PDB file of C-alpha atoms in Angstrom:
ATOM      1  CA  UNK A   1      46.452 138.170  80.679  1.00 65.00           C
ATOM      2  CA  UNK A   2      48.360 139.598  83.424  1.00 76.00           C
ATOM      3  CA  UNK A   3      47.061 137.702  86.264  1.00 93.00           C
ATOM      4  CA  UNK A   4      48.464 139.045  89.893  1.00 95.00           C
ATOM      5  CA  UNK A   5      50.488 141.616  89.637  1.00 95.00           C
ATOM      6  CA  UNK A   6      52.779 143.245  92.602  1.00 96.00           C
ATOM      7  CA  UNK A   7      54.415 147.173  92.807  1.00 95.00           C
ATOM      8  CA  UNK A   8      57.217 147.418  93.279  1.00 96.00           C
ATOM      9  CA  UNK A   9      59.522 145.090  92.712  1.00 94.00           C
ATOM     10  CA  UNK A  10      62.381 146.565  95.130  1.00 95.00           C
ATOM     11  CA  UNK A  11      61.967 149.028  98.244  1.00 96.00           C
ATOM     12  CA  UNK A  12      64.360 150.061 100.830  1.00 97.00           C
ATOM     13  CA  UNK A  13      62.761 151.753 103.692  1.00 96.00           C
ATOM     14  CA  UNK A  14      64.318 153.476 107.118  1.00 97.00           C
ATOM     15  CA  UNK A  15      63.167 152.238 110.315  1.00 97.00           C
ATOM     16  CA  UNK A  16      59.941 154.111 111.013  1.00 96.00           C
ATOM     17  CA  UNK A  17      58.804 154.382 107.811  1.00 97.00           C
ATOM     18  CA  UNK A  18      55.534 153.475 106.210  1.00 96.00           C
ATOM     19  CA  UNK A  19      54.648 151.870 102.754  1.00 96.00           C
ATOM     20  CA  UNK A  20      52.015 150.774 100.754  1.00 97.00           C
ATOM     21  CA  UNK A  21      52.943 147.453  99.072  1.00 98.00           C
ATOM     22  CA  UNK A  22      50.310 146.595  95.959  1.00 97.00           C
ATOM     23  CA  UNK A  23      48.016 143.872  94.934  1.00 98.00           C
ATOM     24  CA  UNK A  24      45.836 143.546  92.093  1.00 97.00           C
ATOM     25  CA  UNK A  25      44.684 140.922  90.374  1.00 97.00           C
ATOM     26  CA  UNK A  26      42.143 140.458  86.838  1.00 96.00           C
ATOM     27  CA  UNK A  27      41.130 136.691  87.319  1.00 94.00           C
ATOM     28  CA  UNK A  28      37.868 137.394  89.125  1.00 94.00           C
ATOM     29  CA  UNK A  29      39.398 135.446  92.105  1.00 93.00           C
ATOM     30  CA  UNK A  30      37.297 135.548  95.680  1.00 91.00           C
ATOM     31  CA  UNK A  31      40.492 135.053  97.679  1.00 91.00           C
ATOM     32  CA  UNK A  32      43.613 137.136  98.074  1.00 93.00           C
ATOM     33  CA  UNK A  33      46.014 136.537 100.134  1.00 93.00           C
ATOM     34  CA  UNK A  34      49.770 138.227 101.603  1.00 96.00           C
ATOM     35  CA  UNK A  35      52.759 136.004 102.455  1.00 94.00           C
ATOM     36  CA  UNK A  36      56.557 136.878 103.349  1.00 95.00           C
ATOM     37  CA  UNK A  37      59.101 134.858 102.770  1.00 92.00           C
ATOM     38  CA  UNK A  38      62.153 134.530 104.717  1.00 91.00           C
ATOM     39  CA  UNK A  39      65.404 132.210 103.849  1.00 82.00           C
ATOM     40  CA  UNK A  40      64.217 128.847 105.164  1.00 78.00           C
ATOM     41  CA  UNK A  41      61.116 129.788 106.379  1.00 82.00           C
ATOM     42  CA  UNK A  42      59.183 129.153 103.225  1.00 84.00           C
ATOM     43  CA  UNK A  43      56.209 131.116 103.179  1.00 89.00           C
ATOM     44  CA  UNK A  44      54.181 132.527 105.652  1.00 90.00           C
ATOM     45  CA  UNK A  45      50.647 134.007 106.014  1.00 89.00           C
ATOM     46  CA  UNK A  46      50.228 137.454 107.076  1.00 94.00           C
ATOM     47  CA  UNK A  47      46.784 138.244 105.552  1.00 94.00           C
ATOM     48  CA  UNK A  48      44.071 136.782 103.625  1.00 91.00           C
ATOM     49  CA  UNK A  49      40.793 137.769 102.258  1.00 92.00           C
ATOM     50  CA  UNK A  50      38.156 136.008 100.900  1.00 89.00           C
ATOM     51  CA  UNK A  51      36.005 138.353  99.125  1.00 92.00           C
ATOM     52  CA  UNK A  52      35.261 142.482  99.168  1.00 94.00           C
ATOM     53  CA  UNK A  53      35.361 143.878 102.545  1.00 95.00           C
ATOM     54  CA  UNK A  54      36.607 140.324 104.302  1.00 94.00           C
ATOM     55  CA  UNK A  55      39.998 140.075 105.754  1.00 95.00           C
ATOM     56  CA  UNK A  56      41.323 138.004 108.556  1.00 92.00           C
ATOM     57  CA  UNK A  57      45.090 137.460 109.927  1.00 93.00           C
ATOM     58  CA  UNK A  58      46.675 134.449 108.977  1.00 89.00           C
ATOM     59  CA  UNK A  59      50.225 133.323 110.979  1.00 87.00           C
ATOM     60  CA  UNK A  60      52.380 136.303 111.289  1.00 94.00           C
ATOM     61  CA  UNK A  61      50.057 139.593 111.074  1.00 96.00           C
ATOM     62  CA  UNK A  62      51.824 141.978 113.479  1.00 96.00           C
ATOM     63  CA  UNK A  63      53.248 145.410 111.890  1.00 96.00           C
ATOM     64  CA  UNK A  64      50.375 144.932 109.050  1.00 97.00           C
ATOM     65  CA  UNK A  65      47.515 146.137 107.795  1.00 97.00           C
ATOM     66  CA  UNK A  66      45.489 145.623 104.786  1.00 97.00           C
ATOM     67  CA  UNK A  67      42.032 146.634 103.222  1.00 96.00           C
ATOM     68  CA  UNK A  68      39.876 144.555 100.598  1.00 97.00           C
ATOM     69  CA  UNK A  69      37.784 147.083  99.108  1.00 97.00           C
ATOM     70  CA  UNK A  70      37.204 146.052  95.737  1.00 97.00           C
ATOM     71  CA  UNK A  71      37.274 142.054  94.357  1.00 96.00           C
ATOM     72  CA  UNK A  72      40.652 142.950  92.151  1.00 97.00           C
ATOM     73  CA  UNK A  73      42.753 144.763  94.706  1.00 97.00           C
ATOM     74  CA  UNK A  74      44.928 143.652  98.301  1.00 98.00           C
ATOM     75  CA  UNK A  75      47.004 146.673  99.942  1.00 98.00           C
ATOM     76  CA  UNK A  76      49.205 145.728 102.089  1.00 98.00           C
ATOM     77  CA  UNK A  77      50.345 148.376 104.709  1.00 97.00           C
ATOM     78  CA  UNK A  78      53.650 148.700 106.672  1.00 96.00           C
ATOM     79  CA  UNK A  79      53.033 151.414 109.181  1.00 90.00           C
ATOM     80  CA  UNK A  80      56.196 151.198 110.946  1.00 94.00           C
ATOM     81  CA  UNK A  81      58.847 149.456 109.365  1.00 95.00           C
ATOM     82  CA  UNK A  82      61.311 147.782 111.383  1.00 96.00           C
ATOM     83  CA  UNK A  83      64.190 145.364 110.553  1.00 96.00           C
ATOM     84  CA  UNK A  84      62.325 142.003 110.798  1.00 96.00           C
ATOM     85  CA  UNK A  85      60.256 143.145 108.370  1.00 97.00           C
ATOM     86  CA  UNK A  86      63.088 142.660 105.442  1.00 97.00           C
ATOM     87  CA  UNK A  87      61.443 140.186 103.480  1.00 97.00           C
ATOM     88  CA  UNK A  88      60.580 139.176 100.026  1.00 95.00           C
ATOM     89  CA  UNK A  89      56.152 139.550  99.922  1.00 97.00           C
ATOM     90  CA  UNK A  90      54.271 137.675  97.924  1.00 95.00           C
ATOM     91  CA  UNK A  91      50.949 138.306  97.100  1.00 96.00           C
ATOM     92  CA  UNK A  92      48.650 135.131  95.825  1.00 93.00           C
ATOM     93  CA  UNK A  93      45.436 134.562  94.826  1.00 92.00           C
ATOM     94  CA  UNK A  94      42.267 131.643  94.437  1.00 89.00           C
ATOM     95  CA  UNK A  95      39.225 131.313  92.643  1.00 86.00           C
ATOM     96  CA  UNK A  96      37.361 129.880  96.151  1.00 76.00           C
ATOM     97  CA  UNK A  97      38.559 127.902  98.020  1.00 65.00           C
ATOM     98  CA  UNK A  98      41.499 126.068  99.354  1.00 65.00           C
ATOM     99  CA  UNK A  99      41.437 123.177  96.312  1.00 69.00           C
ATOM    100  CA  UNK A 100      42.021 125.125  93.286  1.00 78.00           C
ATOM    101  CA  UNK A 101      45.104 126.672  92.260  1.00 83.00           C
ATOM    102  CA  UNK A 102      47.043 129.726  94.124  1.00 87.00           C
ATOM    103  CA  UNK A 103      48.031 131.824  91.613  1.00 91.00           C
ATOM    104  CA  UNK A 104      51.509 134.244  92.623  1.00 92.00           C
ATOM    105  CA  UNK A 105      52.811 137.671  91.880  1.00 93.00           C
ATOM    106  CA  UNK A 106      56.588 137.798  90.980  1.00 91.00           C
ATOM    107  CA  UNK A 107      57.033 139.601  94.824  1.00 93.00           C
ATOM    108  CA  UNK A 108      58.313 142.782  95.995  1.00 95.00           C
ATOM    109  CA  UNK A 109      61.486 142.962  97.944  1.00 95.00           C
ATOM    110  CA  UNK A 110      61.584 144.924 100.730  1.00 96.00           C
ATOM    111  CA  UNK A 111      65.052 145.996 102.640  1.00 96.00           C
ATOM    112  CA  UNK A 112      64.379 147.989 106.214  1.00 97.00           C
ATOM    113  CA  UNK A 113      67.610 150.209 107.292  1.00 96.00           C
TER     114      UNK A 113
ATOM    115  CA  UNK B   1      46.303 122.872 113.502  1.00 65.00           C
ATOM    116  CA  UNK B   2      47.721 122.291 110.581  1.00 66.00           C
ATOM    117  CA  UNK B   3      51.447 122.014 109.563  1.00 83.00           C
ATOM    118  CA  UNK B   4      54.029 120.710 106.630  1.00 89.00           C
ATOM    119  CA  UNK B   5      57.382 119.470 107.347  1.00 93.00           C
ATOM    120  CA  UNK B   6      59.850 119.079 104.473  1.00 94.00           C
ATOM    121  CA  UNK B   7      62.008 116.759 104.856  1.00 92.00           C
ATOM    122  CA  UNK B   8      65.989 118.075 103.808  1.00 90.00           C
ATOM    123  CA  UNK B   9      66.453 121.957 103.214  1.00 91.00           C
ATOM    124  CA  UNK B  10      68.581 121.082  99.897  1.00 95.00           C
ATOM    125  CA  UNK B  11      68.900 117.747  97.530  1.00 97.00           C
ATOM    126  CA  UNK B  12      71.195 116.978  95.061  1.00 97.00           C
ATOM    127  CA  UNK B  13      71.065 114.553  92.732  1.00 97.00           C
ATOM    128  CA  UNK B  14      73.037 114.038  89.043  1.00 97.00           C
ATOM    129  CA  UNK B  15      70.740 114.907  86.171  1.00 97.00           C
ATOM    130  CA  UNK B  16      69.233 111.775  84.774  1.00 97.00           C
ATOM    131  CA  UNK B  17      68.789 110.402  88.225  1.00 98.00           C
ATOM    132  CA  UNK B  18      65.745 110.041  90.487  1.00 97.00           C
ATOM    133  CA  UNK B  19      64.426 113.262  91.969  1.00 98.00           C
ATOM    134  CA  UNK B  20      62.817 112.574  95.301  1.00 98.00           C
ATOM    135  CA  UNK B  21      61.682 115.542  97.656  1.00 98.00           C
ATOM    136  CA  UNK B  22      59.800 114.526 101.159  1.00 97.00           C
ATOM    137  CA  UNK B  23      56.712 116.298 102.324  1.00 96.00           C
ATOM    138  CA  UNK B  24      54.712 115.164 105.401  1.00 95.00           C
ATOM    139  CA  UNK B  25      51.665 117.438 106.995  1.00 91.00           C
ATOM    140  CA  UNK B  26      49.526 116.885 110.180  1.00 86.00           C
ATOM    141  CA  UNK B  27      45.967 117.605 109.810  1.00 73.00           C
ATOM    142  CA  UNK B  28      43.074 116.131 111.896  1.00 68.00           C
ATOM    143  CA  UNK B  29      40.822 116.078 108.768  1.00 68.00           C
ATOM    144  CA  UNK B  30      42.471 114.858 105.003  1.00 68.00           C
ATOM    145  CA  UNK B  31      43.456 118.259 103.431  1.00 79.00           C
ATOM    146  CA  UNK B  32      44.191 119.342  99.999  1.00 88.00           C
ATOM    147  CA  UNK B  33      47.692 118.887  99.019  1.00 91.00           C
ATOM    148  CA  UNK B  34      49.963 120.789  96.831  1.00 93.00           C
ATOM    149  CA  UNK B  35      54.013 120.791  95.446  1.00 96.00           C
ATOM    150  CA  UNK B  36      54.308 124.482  94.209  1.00 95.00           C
ATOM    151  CA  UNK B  37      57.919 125.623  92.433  1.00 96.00           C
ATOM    152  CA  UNK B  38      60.018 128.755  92.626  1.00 93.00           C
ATOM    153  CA  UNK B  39      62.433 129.540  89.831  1.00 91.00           C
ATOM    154  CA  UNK B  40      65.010 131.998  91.161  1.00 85.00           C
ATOM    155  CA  UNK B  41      63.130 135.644  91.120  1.00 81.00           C
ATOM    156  CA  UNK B  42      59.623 134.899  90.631  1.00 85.00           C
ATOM    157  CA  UNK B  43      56.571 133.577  92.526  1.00 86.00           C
ATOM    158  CA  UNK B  44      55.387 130.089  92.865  1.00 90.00           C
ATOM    159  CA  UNK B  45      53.914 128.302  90.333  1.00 92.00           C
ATOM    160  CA  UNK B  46      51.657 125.262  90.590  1.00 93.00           C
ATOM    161  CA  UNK B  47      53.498 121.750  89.377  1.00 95.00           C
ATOM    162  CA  UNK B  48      50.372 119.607  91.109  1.00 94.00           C
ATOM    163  CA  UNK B  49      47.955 118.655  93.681  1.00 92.00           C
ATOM    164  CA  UNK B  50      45.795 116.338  95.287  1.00 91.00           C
ATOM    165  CA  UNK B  51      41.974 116.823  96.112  1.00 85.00           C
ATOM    166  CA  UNK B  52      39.739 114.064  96.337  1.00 82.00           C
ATOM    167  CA  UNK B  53      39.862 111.032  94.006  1.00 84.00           C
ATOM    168  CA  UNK B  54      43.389 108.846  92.971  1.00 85.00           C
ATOM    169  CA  UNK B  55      45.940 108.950  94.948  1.00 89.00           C
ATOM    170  CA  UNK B  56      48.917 109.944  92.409  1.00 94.00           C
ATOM    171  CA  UNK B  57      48.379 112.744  90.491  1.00 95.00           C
ATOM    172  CA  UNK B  58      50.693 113.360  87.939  1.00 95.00           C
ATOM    173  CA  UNK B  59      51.569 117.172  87.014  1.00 94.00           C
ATOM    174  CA  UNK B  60      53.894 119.215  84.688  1.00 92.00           C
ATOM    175  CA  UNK B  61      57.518 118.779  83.713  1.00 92.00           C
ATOM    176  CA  UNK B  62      56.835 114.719  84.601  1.00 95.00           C
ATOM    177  CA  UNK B  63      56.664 115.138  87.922  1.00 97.00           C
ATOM    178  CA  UNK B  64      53.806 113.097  89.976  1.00 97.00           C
ATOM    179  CA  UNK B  65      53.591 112.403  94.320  1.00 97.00           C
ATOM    180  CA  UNK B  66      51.272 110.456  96.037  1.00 94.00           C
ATOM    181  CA  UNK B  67      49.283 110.843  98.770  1.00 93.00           C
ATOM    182  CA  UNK B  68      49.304 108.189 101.551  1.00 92.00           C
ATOM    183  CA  UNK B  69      47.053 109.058 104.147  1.00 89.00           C
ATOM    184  CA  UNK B  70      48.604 106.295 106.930  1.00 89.00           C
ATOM    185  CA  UNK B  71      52.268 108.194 106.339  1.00 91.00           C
ATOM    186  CA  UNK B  72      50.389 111.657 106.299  1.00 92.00           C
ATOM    187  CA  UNK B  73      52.962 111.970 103.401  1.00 94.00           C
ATOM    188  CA  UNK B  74      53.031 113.536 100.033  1.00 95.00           C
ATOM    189  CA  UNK B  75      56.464 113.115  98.199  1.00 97.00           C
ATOM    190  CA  UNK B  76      57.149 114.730  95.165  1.00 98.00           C
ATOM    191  CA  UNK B  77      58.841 112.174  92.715  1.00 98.00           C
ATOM    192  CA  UNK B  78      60.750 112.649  89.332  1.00 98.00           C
ATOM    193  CA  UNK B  79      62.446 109.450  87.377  1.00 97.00           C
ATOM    194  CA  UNK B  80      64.615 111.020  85.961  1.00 97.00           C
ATOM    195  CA  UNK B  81      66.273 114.863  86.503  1.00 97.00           C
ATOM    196  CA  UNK B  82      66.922 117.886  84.021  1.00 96.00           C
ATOM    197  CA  UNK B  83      69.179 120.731  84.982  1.00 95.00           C
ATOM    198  CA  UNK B  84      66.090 122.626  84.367  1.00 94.00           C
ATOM    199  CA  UNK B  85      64.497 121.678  87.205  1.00 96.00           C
ATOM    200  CA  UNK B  86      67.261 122.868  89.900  1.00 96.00           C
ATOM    201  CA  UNK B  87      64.522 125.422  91.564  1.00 96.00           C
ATOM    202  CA  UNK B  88      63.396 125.735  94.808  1.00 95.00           C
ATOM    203  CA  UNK B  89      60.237 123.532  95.837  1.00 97.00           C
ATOM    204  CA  UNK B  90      57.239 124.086  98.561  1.00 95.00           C
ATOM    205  CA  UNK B  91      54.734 121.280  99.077  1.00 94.00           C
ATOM    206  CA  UNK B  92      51.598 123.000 100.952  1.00 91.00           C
ATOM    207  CA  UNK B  93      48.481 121.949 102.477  1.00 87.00           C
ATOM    208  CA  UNK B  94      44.960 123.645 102.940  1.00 83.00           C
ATOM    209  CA  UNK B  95      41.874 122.758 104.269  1.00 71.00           C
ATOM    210  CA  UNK B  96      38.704 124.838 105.384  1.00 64.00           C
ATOM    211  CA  UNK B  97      38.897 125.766 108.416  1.00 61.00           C
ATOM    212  CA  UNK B  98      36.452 128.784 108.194  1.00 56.00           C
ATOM    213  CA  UNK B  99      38.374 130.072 105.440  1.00 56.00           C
ATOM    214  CA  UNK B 100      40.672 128.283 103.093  1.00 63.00           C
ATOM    215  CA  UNK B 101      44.397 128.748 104.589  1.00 71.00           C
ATOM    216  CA  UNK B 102      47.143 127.182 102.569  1.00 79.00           C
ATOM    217  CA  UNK B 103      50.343 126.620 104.971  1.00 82.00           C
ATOM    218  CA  UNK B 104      53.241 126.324 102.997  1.00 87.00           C
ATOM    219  CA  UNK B 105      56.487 123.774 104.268  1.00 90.00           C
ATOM    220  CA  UNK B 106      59.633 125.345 104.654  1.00 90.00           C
ATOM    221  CA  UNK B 107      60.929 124.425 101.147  1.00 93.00           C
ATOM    222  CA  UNK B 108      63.646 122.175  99.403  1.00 95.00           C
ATOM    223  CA  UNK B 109      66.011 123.344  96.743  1.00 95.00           C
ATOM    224  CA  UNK B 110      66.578 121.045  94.140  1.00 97.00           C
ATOM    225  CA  UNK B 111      70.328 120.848  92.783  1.00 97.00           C
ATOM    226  CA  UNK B 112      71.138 119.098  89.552  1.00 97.00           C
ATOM    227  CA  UNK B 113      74.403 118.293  89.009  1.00 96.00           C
ATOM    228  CA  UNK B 114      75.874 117.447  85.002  1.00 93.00           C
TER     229      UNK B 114
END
């Protein structure tokens, strides 16, 4: 039962760069969803989905991008990486909606140089 | 819109004491509440929430909070501490608002001294 898993774990990236950061997930869950987290900060949203070919920002969606074409899986994309985008991501998701438990991946770490 | 303020960015307590962490949201409408942990390394995991119905729910590791809706508060509550729990912990608050959006508080990490 693997639940939501993230690739890759680590990244460091040069300014300019772009990445792929991925999301997939085998619960059957409607609703994905992207968050960074900075020191402090807790989490915040950057994207969420809530079903195949849905997406919508959520508080902080600037420098991202991300596609929902099948139920299981939640690209995010970095197009041009930049310094404030060093973060730890975290990619999360529901059954439906916002009651029921968010279920996490273990995060990617991402380092922009 | 809606927010969630946590109150102290790091608690420490002895371990066999009380474990109290402070979570208060503004919402114009009663949302669904949440305390999620972190363990160093890996993603959040659910310890409890609140939906409709009684007011303290109880959740894993004997932890349990309360909602009061005339505080707009949600405090996460432990009688008595393990060094196991020394984590990091979000309380977080969604509500439809076209979409399900959970907004997560800043977090509190939990020290627990022997």
């Amino acid at each position: 039962n693997a639940g939501v898993t993230q690739t890759p774990k680590f990244r460091i990236l040069k300014i300019g760069q772009s990445m792929t950061l991925q999301c997939a997930q085998d619960m059957n869950h409607n609703y994905m969803y992207w968050y960074r987290q900075d020191p402090g900060m807790g989490l915040k949203l950057i994207y969420y989905s809530v079903g195949a070919g849905i997406t919508d920002k959520g508080e902080v969606p600037n420098g991202y991008n991300v596609s929902r074409s099948t139920t299981e899986d939640f690209p995010l994309r970095l197009e041009l990486a930049a310094p404030s985008q060093t973060s730890v991501y975290f990619c999360a998701s529901t059954a439906d909606g916002g009651n029921t438990e968010a279920f996490f991946g273990q995060g990617t770490r991402l380092t922009v140089v | 819109a809606q927010s969630v303020t946590q109150l102290g960015s790091h608690v420490s307590v002895s371990e066999g004491a009380l474990v109290l962490l402070r979570c208060n949201y503004s919402s114009s409408v009663p949302p669904y509440l949440f305390w999620y942990v972190q363990y160093p390394n890996q993603g959040l995991q659910l310890l409890l929430k609140y939906t409709t119905g009684a007011t303290l729910v109880k959740g894993i590791n004997g932890f349990e909070a309360e909602f009061k809706k005339s505080e707009t508060s949600f405090h996460l509550t432990k009688p008595s501490a393990h060094m196991s729990d020394a984590a990091e912990y979000f309380c977080a608050v969604s509500r439809n608002t076209g979409g399900f959006k959970t907004i997560f508080g800043a977090g509190t990490r939990l020290f627990v001294k022997a």
